[in-house]
mmCIF file of C-alpha atoms and ligand atoms in Angstrom:
data_model
loop_
_atom_site.group_PDB
_atom_site.id
_atom_site.type_symbol
_atom_site.label_atom_id
_atom_site.label_comp_id
_atom_site.label_asym_id
_atom_site.label_seq_id
_atom_site.Cartn_x
_atom_site.Cartn_y
_atom_site.Cartn_z
ATOM 1 C CA MET A 1 74.717 137.170 22.289
ATOM 2 C CA LYS A 2 74.707 137.730 18.529
ATOM 3 C CA LYS A 3 71.519 139.061 16.930
ATOM 4 C CA ASP A 4 71.487 136.113 14.490
ATOM 5 C CA ASP A 5 71.692 133.656 17.380
ATOM 6 C CA ILE A 6 68.813 135.353 19.177
ATOM 7 C CA ASN A 7 66.717 135.242 16.021
ATOM 8 C CA SER A 8 67.451 131.543 15.593
ATOM 9 C CA ILE A 9 66.506 130.881 19.216
ATOM 10 C CA LYS A 10 63.319 132.949 18.820
ATOM 11 C CA THR A 11 62.311 130.810 15.842
ATOM 12 C CA LEU A 12 63.186 127.664 17.751
ATOM 13 C CA LEU A 13 60.937 128.664 20.655
ATOM 14 C CA GLU A 14 57.953 129.505 18.440
ATOM 15 C CA SER A 15 56.581 125.980 18.703
ATOM 16 C CA PRO A 16 56.466 123.823 21.867
ATOM 17 C CA LYS A 17 59.676 121.923 22.532
ATOM 18 C CA ALA A 18 61.046 119.433 25.059
ATOM 19 C CA ILE A 19 63.592 121.487 26.983
ATOM 20 C CA ALA A 20 66.032 120.304 29.650
ATOM 21 C CA ILE A 21 67.470 123.013 31.908
ATOM 22 C CA ILE A 22 70.623 122.005 33.754
ATOM 23 C CA PRO A 23 72.578 123.750 36.548
ATOM 24 C CA HIS A 24 76.022 122.762 37.884
ATOM 25 C CA LYS A 25 76.650 120.121 40.550
ATOM 26 C CA ASN A 26 75.973 121.272 44.115
ATOM 27 C CA PRO A 27 73.728 124.033 42.747
ATOM 28 C CA ASP A 28 73.551 127.329 44.619
ATOM 29 C CA GLY A 29 70.931 130.098 44.661
ATOM 30 C CA ASP A 30 71.969 131.489 41.288
ATOM 31 C CA ALA A 31 71.984 128.050 39.650
ATOM 32 C CA ILE A 32 68.557 127.033 40.960
ATOM 33 C CA GLY A 33 67.121 130.565 40.612
ATOM 34 C CA SER A 34 68.184 130.898 36.970
ATOM 35 C CA CYS A 35 66.975 127.397 36.057
ATOM 36 C CA LEU A 36 63.575 127.856 37.714
ATOM 37 C CA GLY A 37 63.219 131.417 36.362
ATOM 38 C CA LEU A 38 63.824 130.173 32.818
ATOM 39 C CA TYR A 39 61.621 127.108 33.469
ATOM 40 C CA HIS A 40 58.636 129.265 34.471
ATOM 41 C CA TYR A 41 59.228 131.546 31.487
ATOM 42 C CA LEU A 42 59.278 128.623 29.025
ATOM 43 C CA LYS A 43 56.176 127.079 30.641
ATOM 44 C CA LEU A 44 54.251 130.254 29.777
ATOM 45 C CA TYR A 45 54.601 129.260 26.120
ATOM 46 C CA GLY A 46 53.610 125.624 26.527
ATOM 47 C CA HIS A 47 57.079 124.082 26.340
ATOM 48 C CA ASN A 48 57.668 120.771 28.054
ATOM 49 C CA ALA A 49 60.467 122.084 30.272
ATOM 50 C CA LYS A 50 62.229 120.228 33.060
ATOM 51 C CA VAL A 51 65.015 121.289 35.392
ATOM 52 C CA ILE A 52 67.464 118.441 35.965
ATOM 53 C CA ALA A 53 70.097 119.064 38.651
ATOM 54 C CA PRO A 54 73.135 116.771 38.979
ATOM 55 C CA ASN A 55 72.438 116.358 42.698
ATOM 56 C CA ASP A 56 70.600 117.818 45.667
ATOM 57 C CA TYR A 57 70.865 121.405 46.920
ATOM 58 C CA PRO A 58 70.507 123.137 50.297
ATOM 59 C CA ASP A 59 67.202 123.239 52.185
ATOM 60 C CA PHE A 60 67.227 127.047 52.160
ATOM 61 C CA LEU A 61 66.372 126.875 48.432
ATOM 62 C CA LYS A 62 63.476 124.494 48.916
ATOM 63 C CA TRP A 63 60.747 127.122 49.098
ATOM 64 C CA MET A 64 61.239 128.274 45.508
ATOM 65 C CA PRO A 65 58.270 128.048 43.096
ATOM 66 C CA GLU A 66 57.953 124.477 41.739
ATOM 67 C CA GLU A 67 61.302 123.526 43.215
ATOM 68 C CA ALA A 68 59.783 120.114 43.947
ATOM 69 C CA SER A 69 59.531 119.407 40.197
ATOM 70 C CA ILE A 70 63.339 119.443 39.802
ATOM 71 C CA LEU A 71 64.794 116.045 38.933
ATOM 72 C CA LYS A 72 67.976 115.079 40.764
ATOM 73 C CA TYR A 73 70.173 113.110 38.425
ATOM 74 C CA ASP A 74 72.017 111.099 41.076
ATOM 75 C CA SER A 75 68.786 109.560 42.379
ATOM 76 C CA GLN A 76 66.653 109.701 39.180
ATOM 77 C CA VAL A 77 69.101 108.561 36.527
ATOM 78 C CA GLU A 78 66.732 106.736 34.191
ATOM 79 C CA GLU A 79 64.032 109.381 34.058
ATOM 80 C CA SER A 80 66.686 112.085 33.588
ATOM 81 C CA ASN A 81 68.553 110.228 30.842
ATOM 82 C CA ASP A 82 65.301 109.615 29.022
ATOM 83 C CA PHE A 83 64.370 113.293 29.081
ATOM 84 C CA ILE A 84 67.858 114.492 28.112
ATOM 85 C CA THR A 85 68.241 112.117 25.165
ATOM 86 C CA LYS A 86 64.813 113.067 23.796
ATOM 87 C CA ALA A 87 65.086 116.823 24.442
ATOM 88 C CA ASN A 88 65.048 119.271 21.512
ATOM 89 C CA ILE A 89 66.914 121.922 23.485
ATOM 90 C CA ILE A 90 69.249 121.800 26.491
ATOM 91 C CA PHE A 91 69.971 124.987 28.421
ATOM 92 C CA THR A 92 73.076 124.789 30.599
ATOM 93 C CA LEU A 93 72.998 127.510 33.234
ATOM 94 C CA ASP A 94 75.596 128.925 35.637
ATOM 95 C CA PHE A 95 78.507 126.765 34.451
ATOM 96 C CA ASN A 96 80.608 126.592 31.302
ATOM 97 C CA GLY A 97 82.351 123.229 31.215
ATOM 98 C CA LEU A 98 80.612 119.855 31.174
ATOM 99 C CA SER A 99 82.932 118.522 33.884
ATOM 100 C CA ARG A 100 80.908 120.747 36.257
ATOM 101 C CA ILE A 101 77.874 118.452 35.947
ATOM 102 C CA GLY A 102 79.681 115.318 37.146
ATOM 103 C CA ASP A 103 78.008 112.068 36.120
ATOM 104 C CA MET A 104 75.661 113.870 33.702
ATOM 105 C CA GLN A 105 78.418 114.949 31.363
ATOM 106 C CA ASP A 106 78.403 111.952 28.993
ATOM 107 C CA VAL A 107 74.659 111.926 28.369
ATOM 108 C CA VAL A 108 74.599 115.705 27.858
ATOM 109 C CA ALA A 109 77.663 115.678 25.581
ATOM 110 C CA SER A 110 76.157 113.001 23.338
ATOM 111 C CA ALA A 111 72.582 114.369 23.362
ATOM 112 C CA LYS A 112 71.350 115.493 19.952
ATOM 113 C CA ALA A 113 69.597 118.586 21.370
ATOM 114 C CA ILE A 114 70.555 122.130 20.505
ATOM 115 C CA LYS A 115 72.586 123.379 23.469
ATOM 116 C CA ILE A 116 72.365 126.902 24.820
ATOM 117 C CA MET A 117 74.842 128.102 27.447
ATOM 118 C CA ILE A 118 73.997 131.061 29.671
ATOM 119 C CA ASP A 119 76.839 131.702 32.116
ATOM 120 C CA HIS A 120 79.104 134.265 33.760
ATOM 121 C CA HIS A 121 82.181 132.182 34.678
ATOM 122 C CA GLN A 122 85.590 132.640 33.079
ATOM 123 C CA GLN A 123 87.104 130.623 30.207
ATOM 124 C CA PRO A 124 84.015 128.907 28.737
ATOM 125 C CA ASP A 125 84.363 125.551 26.972
ATOM 126 C CA ASP A 126 83.052 125.016 23.471
ATOM 127 C CA TYR A 127 80.213 122.479 23.792
ATOM 128 C CA ALA A 128 77.241 124.795 23.157
ATOM 129 C CA THR A 129 75.431 125.550 19.890
ATOM 130 C CA TYR A 130 74.626 129.035 21.177
ATOM 131 C CA LYS A 131 76.696 130.718 23.839
ATOM 132 C CA TYR A 132 75.697 133.677 25.989
ATOM 133 C CA SER A 133 78.814 134.053 28.131
ATOM 134 C CA ASP A 134 79.688 137.284 29.935
ATOM 135 C CA VAL A 135 82.109 137.354 32.872
ATOM 136 C CA SER A 136 81.144 140.910 33.757
ATOM 137 C CA MET A 137 77.661 139.798 34.825
ATOM 138 C CA SER A 138 76.728 139.634 38.500
ATOM 139 C CA SER A 139 74.865 136.382 38.120
ATOM 140 C CA THR A 140 73.332 133.963 35.669
ATOM 141 C CA CYS A 141 69.930 135.199 36.869
ATOM 142 C CA GLU A 142 70.779 138.696 35.608
ATOM 143 C CA MET A 143 71.688 137.075 32.277
ATOM 144 C CA VAL A 144 68.392 135.159 32.111
ATOM 145 C CA TYR A 145 66.659 138.511 32.554
ATOM 146 C CA ASN A 146 68.803 139.914 29.711
ATOM 147 C CA PHE A 147 68.058 136.855 27.602
ATOM 148 C CA ILE A 148 64.302 137.421 28.019
ATOM 149 C CA GLU A 149 64.906 141.085 27.179
ATOM 150 C CA MET A 150 66.761 140.061 24.008
ATOM 151 C CA LEU A 151 63.655 138.040 23.123
ATOM 152 C CA ASP A 152 61.728 141.354 23.513
ATOM 153 C CA ASP A 153 59.629 139.771 26.209
ATOM 154 C CA VAL A 154 60.305 141.346 29.640
ATOM 155 C CA ASN A 155 56.577 142.100 29.924
ATOM 156 C CA ALA A 156 56.036 138.357 30.294
ATOM 157 C CA ILE A 157 58.002 138.330 33.559
ATOM 158 C CA ASP A 158 55.492 137.569 36.297
ATOM 159 C CA ARG A 159 55.788 137.325 40.075
ATOM 160 C CA THR A 160 57.011 133.727 39.921
ATOM 161 C CA ILE A 161 59.785 134.373 37.405
ATOM 162 C CA ALA A 162 60.725 137.599 39.222
ATOM 163 C CA THR A 163 61.015 135.728 42.530
ATOM 164 C CA CYS A 164 63.377 133.129 41.053
ATOM 165 C CA LEU A 165 65.605 135.672 39.299
ATOM 166 C CA TYR A 166 65.695 138.001 42.327
ATOM 167 C CA THR A 167 66.890 135.108 44.506
ATOM 168 C CA GLY A 168 69.898 134.272 42.339
ATOM 169 C CA ILE A 169 70.951 137.871 41.840
ATOM 170 C CA MET A 170 70.758 138.400 45.602
ATOM 171 C CA THR A 171 72.764 135.292 46.524
ATOM 172 C CA ASP A 172 75.481 135.718 43.852
ATOM 173 C CA THR A 173 76.062 139.392 44.688
ATOM 174 C CA GLY A 174 76.235 138.849 48.461
ATOM 175 C CA SER A 175 73.014 140.867 48.699
ATOM 176 C CA PHE A 176 74.102 143.475 46.124
ATOM 177 C CA ARG A 177 77.504 144.282 47.623
ATOM 178 C CA PHE A 178 80.102 142.516 45.458
ATOM 179 C CA PRO A 179 81.889 144.582 42.782
ATOM 180 C CA SER A 180 79.972 142.739 40.039
ATOM 181 C CA THR A 181 76.830 144.576 41.178
ATOM 182 C CA THR A 182 76.187 147.392 38.685
ATOM 183 C CA SER A 183 73.567 150.064 38.189
ATOM 184 C CA ALA A 184 72.065 147.732 35.575
ATOM 185 C CA THR A 185 71.807 145.009 38.228
ATOM 186 C CA HIS A 186 69.908 147.428 40.472
ATOM 187 C CA ARG A 187 67.610 148.491 37.636
ATOM 188 C CA ILE A 188 66.776 144.848 36.955
ATOM 189 C CA ILE A 189 66.206 144.234 40.667
ATOM 190 C CA GLY A 190 63.872 147.244 40.725
ATOM 191 C CA TYR A 191 61.915 145.807 37.810
ATOM 192 C CA LEU A 192 61.678 142.385 39.476
ATOM 193 C CA ILE A 193 60.271 144.009 42.638
ATOM 194 C CA GLU A 194 57.754 145.881 40.481
ATOM 195 C CA LYS A 195 56.726 142.535 39.019
ATOM 196 C CA GLY A 196 56.048 141.187 42.496
ATOM 197 C CA ALA A 197 59.303 139.771 43.896
ATOM 198 C CA ASN A 198 59.059 140.285 47.660
ATOM 199 C CA ASN A 199 62.615 141.304 48.540
ATOM 200 C CA SER A 200 62.251 141.081 52.299
ATOM 201 C CA GLU A 201 60.516 137.709 52.240
ATOM 202 C CA ILE A 202 63.108 136.249 49.842
ATOM 203 C CA HIS A 203 65.956 137.480 52.026
ATOM 204 C CA ASN A 204 64.275 135.957 55.040
ATOM 205 C CA ASN A 205 63.721 132.605 53.288
ATOM 206 C CA ILE A 206 67.380 132.361 52.297
ATOM 207 C CA TYR A 207 69.285 133.865 55.208
ATOM 208 C CA ASP A 208 67.097 133.723 58.296
ATOM 209 C CA THR A 209 66.471 130.004 58.442
ATOM 210 C CA ASN A 210 69.611 129.060 60.396
ATOM 211 C CA SER A 211 69.490 126.056 62.674
ATOM 212 C CA PHE A 212 71.149 126.212 66.099
ATOM 213 C CA ASP A 213 73.596 123.554 64.851
ATOM 214 C CA ARG A 214 74.601 125.693 61.881
ATOM 215 C CA LEU A 215 75.418 128.672 64.081
ATOM 216 C CA GLN A 216 77.484 126.389 66.330
ATOM 217 C CA LEU A 217 79.314 125.104 63.246
ATOM 218 C CA LEU A 218 80.019 128.711 62.273
ATOM 219 C CA GLY A 219 81.420 129.200 65.788
ATOM 220 C CA GLN A 220 83.712 126.221 65.240
ATOM 221 C CA ALA A 221 84.794 127.559 61.831
ATOM 222 C CA LEU A 222 85.644 130.948 63.347
ATOM 223 C CA CYS A 223 87.645 129.241 66.124
ATOM 224 C CA ASN A 224 89.618 127.449 63.396
ATOM 225 C CA LEU A 225 90.348 130.656 61.463
ATOM 226 C CA LYS A 226 94.060 131.238 60.810
ATOM 227 C CA VAL A 227 95.707 134.380 59.497
ATOM 228 C CA ILE A 228 98.921 134.712 57.485
ATOM 229 C CA PRO A 229 99.391 138.468 57.708
ATOM 230 C CA GLU A 230 102.527 138.605 55.514
ATOM 231 C CA TYR A 231 100.413 137.351 52.590
ATOM 232 C CA ARG A 232 97.218 139.171 53.633
ATOM 233 C CA THR A 233 95.602 135.719 53.694
ATOM 234 C CA ALA A 234 93.155 134.010 56.049
ATOM 235 C CA TYR A 235 91.857 130.450 55.969
ATOM 236 C CA ILE A 236 89.433 128.198 57.772
ATOM 237 C CA THR A 237 89.424 124.410 58.049
ATOM 238 C CA LEU A 238 86.517 122.142 58.947
ATOM 239 C CA SER A 239 87.158 118.439 59.453
ATOM 240 C CA GLN A 240 84.562 115.771 58.780
ATOM 241 C CA GLU A 241 84.480 115.136 62.535
ATOM 242 C CA GLU A 242 83.603 118.765 63.221
ATOM 243 C CA LEU A 243 80.928 118.722 60.522
ATOM 244 C CA ASN A 244 79.406 115.581 62.013
ATOM 245 C CA LYS A 245 79.474 117.012 65.530
ATOM 246 C CA PHE A 246 77.206 119.860 64.434
ATOM 247 C CA ASN A 247 75.004 117.745 62.130
ATOM 248 C CA TYR A 248 76.250 119.422 58.965
ATOM 249 C CA LYS A 249 73.707 119.521 56.148
ATOM 250 C CA LYS A 250 74.317 120.398 52.474
ATOM 251 C CA GLY A 251 74.907 124.150 52.088
ATOM 252 C CA GLY A 252 75.513 124.509 55.819
ATOM 253 C CA THR A 253 78.870 126.234 55.335
ATOM 254 C CA GLU A 254 77.670 128.691 52.671
ATOM 255 C CA GLY A 255 79.138 132.134 53.335
ATOM 256 C CA PHE A 256 81.624 131.025 56.017
ATOM 257 C CA VAL A 257 84.610 131.832 53.764
ATOM 258 C CA ASN A 258 83.571 135.496 53.671
ATOM 259 C CA TYR A 259 84.364 135.941 57.366
ATOM 260 C CA GLY A 260 88.067 135.543 56.594
ATOM 261 C CA LEU A 261 87.794 138.232 53.953
ATOM 262 C CA SER A 262 86.058 140.586 56.401
ATOM 263 C CA LEU A 263 89.239 140.856 58.481
ATOM 264 C CA GLU A 264 90.942 144.210 58.140
ATOM 265 C CA GLY A 265 93.832 144.039 55.685
ATOM 266 C CA ILE A 266 92.955 140.564 54.358
ATOM 267 C CA ILE A 267 92.505 140.252 50.576
ATOM 268 C CA PHE A 268 92.564 136.473 50.142
ATOM 269 C CA ALA A 269 90.442 133.985 52.064
ATOM 270 C CA ALA A 270 89.928 130.250 51.817
ATOM 271 C CA ILE A 271 87.915 127.529 53.481
ATOM 272 C CA PHE A 272 88.876 123.846 53.370
ATOM 273 C CA ILE A 273 86.083 121.408 54.059
ATOM 274 C CA GLU A 274 86.768 117.727 54.492
ATOM 275 C CA ASN A 275 84.412 115.376 52.628
ATOM 276 C CA HIS A 276 84.955 111.729 53.583
ATOM 277 C CA GLN A 277 82.279 110.473 51.234
ATOM 278 C CA GLU A 278 83.989 111.877 48.144
ATOM 279 C CA ASN A 279 87.425 111.509 49.705
ATOM 280 C CA ILE A 280 88.363 115.105 48.888
ATOM 281 C CA ILE A 281 88.872 118.451 50.549
ATOM 282 C CA LYS A 282 86.402 120.895 48.973
ATOM 283 C CA ILE A 283 87.863 124.368 48.714
ATOM 284 C CA SER A 284 86.232 127.787 48.413
ATOM 285 C CA LEU A 285 88.378 130.817 47.617
ATOM 286 C CA ARG A 286 87.558 134.510 47.776
ATOM 287 C CA SER A 287 89.609 137.638 47.070
ATOM 288 C CA LYS A 288 89.410 141.394 46.899
ATOM 289 C CA GLY A 289 90.724 143.497 44.014
ATOM 290 C CA ASP A 290 92.689 142.102 41.088
ATOM 291 C CA PHE A 291 94.028 138.931 42.686
ATOM 292 C CA SER A 292 92.430 136.104 40.680
ATOM 293 C CA VAL A 293 91.358 133.097 42.719
ATOM 294 C CA ASN A 294 90.072 131.615 39.449
ATOM 295 C CA GLU A 295 93.661 131.439 38.165
ATOM 296 C CA LEU A 296 95.004 130.080 41.454
ATOM 297 C CA SER A 297 92.305 127.416 41.609
ATOM 298 C CA ARG A 298 92.845 126.344 37.999
ATOM 299 C CA ALA A 299 96.604 126.157 38.523
ATOM 300 C CA HIS A 300 96.624 124.266 41.849
ATOM 301 C CA PHE A 301 93.232 122.942 42.913
ATOM 302 C CA ASN A 302 91.531 121.558 39.812
ATOM 303 C CA GLY A 303 88.811 124.208 39.902
ATOM 304 C CA GLY A 304 87.859 127.641 38.680
ATOM 305 C CA GLY A 305 85.180 130.302 38.888
ATOM 306 C CA HIS A 306 85.477 134.066 38.893
ATOM 307 C CA THR A 307 88.301 136.500 39.688
ATOM 308 C CA ASN A 308 87.033 137.094 43.232
ATOM 309 C CA ALA A 309 85.175 133.826 43.945
ATOM 310 C CA ALA A 310 86.235 130.354 42.924
ATOM 311 C CA GLY A 311 86.140 126.777 44.078
ATOM 312 C CA GLY A 312 88.244 123.688 43.720
ATOM 313 C CA LYS A 313 89.250 120.462 45.406
ATOM 314 C CA SER A 314 92.228 118.573 46.748
ATOM 315 C CA ASP A 315 92.856 114.825 46.849
ATOM 316 C CA LEU A 316 95.440 115.212 49.633
ATOM 317 C CA ASN A 317 94.475 114.992 53.289
ATOM 318 C CA MET A 318 93.708 118.159 55.229
ATOM 319 C CA SER A 319 97.151 118.743 56.646
ATOM 320 C CA ASP A 320 98.913 118.142 53.302
ATOM 321 C CA THR A 321 96.363 120.376 51.556
ATOM 322 C CA ILE A 322 97.085 123.191 53.985
ATOM 323 C CA ASP A 323 100.848 122.674 53.548
ATOM 324 C CA LYS A 324 100.382 122.888 49.778
ATOM 325 C CA PHE A 325 98.231 126.006 50.122
ATOM 326 C CA ILE A 326 100.814 127.763 52.273
ATOM 327 C CA SER A 327 103.666 126.677 50.012
ATOM 328 C CA ILE A 328 102.146 128.229 46.882
ATOM 329 C CA LEU A 329 101.537 131.673 48.415
ATOM 330 C CA PRO A 330 105.057 132.953 47.570
ATOM 331 C CA GLN A 331 104.198 132.415 43.864
ATOM 332 C CA TYR A 332 101.656 135.196 44.301
ATOM 333 C CA ASN A 333 104.042 137.503 46.108
ATOM 334 C CA GLU A 334 103.309 140.421 43.853
ATOM 335 C CA ASP A 335 99.563 140.373 44.527
ATOM 336 C CA LEU A 336 99.540 139.226 48.131
ATOM 337 C CA LYS A 337 102.635 140.506 49.925
ATOM 338 C CA ALA A 338 101.716 143.009 52.631
HETATM 339 P P1 5GP B 401 81.789 128.312 45.987
HETATM 340 O O1 5GP B 401 83.093 128.574 46.643
HETATM 341 O O2 5GP B 401 80.716 129.206 46.510
HETATM 342 O O3 5GP B 401 81.424 126.847 45.977
HETATM 343 O O4 5GP B 401 81.969 128.687 44.465
HETATM 344 C C1 5GP B 401 82.465 129.935 44.045
HETATM 345 C C2 5GP B 401 82.403 130.024 42.539
HETATM 346 O O5 5GP B 401 83.295 129.078 41.962
HETATM 347 C C3 5GP B 401 81.028 129.671 41.991
HETATM 348 O O6 5GP B 401 80.765 130.512 40.915
HETATM 349 C C4 5GP B 401 81.152 128.242 41.554
HETATM 350 O O7 5GP B 401 80.304 127.955 40.467
HETATM 351 C C5 5GP B 401 82.619 128.127 41.174
HETATM 352 N N1 5GP B 401 83.142 126.812 41.547
HETATM 353 C C6 5GP B 401 83.029 126.181 42.748
HETATM 354 N N2 5GP B 401 83.646 124.987 42.742
HETATM 355 C C7 5GP B 401 84.184 124.839 41.498
HETATM 356 C C8 5GP B 401 84.949 123.799 40.861
HETATM 357 O O8 5GP B 401 85.268 122.764 41.456
HETATM 358 N N3 5GP B 401 85.303 124.025 39.565
HETATM 359 C C9 5GP B 401 84.968 125.175 38.893
HETATM 360 N N4 5GP B 401 85.371 125.308 37.620
HETATM 361 N N5 5GP B 401 84.263 126.157 39.459
HETATM 362 C C10 5GP B 401 83.860 126.014 40.740
HETATM 363 MN MN1 MN B 402 76.403 132.251 39.395
#
């Protein structure tokens, strides 16, 4: 972020403001962690801050400090619209195109507030007044830490803020193992632990709260795993019927796609999840090395993300979606061919 921009933001934050903080639809640990981390930071200085999420998020995030204060746009439209239209500042965190906030996009686009984007996804759109966009970052939470550092204020980070930021860095780096994890990430994590983030407890809250049903659903997903060795590709399907059978809850398939990628020799993995309510197949894509699932998702599945982790969707039925998926692999011969 440019020094001039930081100075302008510093001045802006010198007096109490009404500040909306918005994550992407179907927010994950990094989205909720970065929003709540920034929320607690801004509260220290008396701002009237509010996190407004487009919709609900998984139960495994519902222990986070003041999580219960988050407005959910899809069920609290009026209250949310009122806050957004009156806000002085809107932070948009962990996404970079307004289409990622679904039904909120019109009210946010037309809001008079100064907009500040903090995000690590590729190809950012141009809606923000101030843009802190860096695709090399492990997580938006790491960027919120950097943002506070740019404000010369890391001493203000307390246990609550540290807990929120730790959570998002942990979830977006696959517990510090993805290539985006740098020595700087580890130094920040060390600082957050010093400030009181309880690493073991946070890990436990996020990962060790499986239900029996969820493990059975994972079993089903692994039974459905298919491998296309000639393209070093693996994919999983889950039908709505299978999800229902195991009482699927929001976030219940988080991490499943990584099992495909853990197979020896596989560098591209996908999971296709049927969603009858939205009448789509939701897709998650993962890769190893230089093969960009962001590019593939943008080109074929109306999505995007990062080089090694992206999402998208398909309006076709499951079997046609899989046919399409298999039919496009030869276009990526150079990257994928065994
Ligand atoms: P996931 O597969 O875990 O849902 O998402 C992987 C990454 O891709 C995340 O960074 C997420 O924000 C991004 N992503 C997921 N779905 C979409 C989508 O439909 N469009 C775009 N642009 N990005 C997505
Ligand atoms: Mn993220």
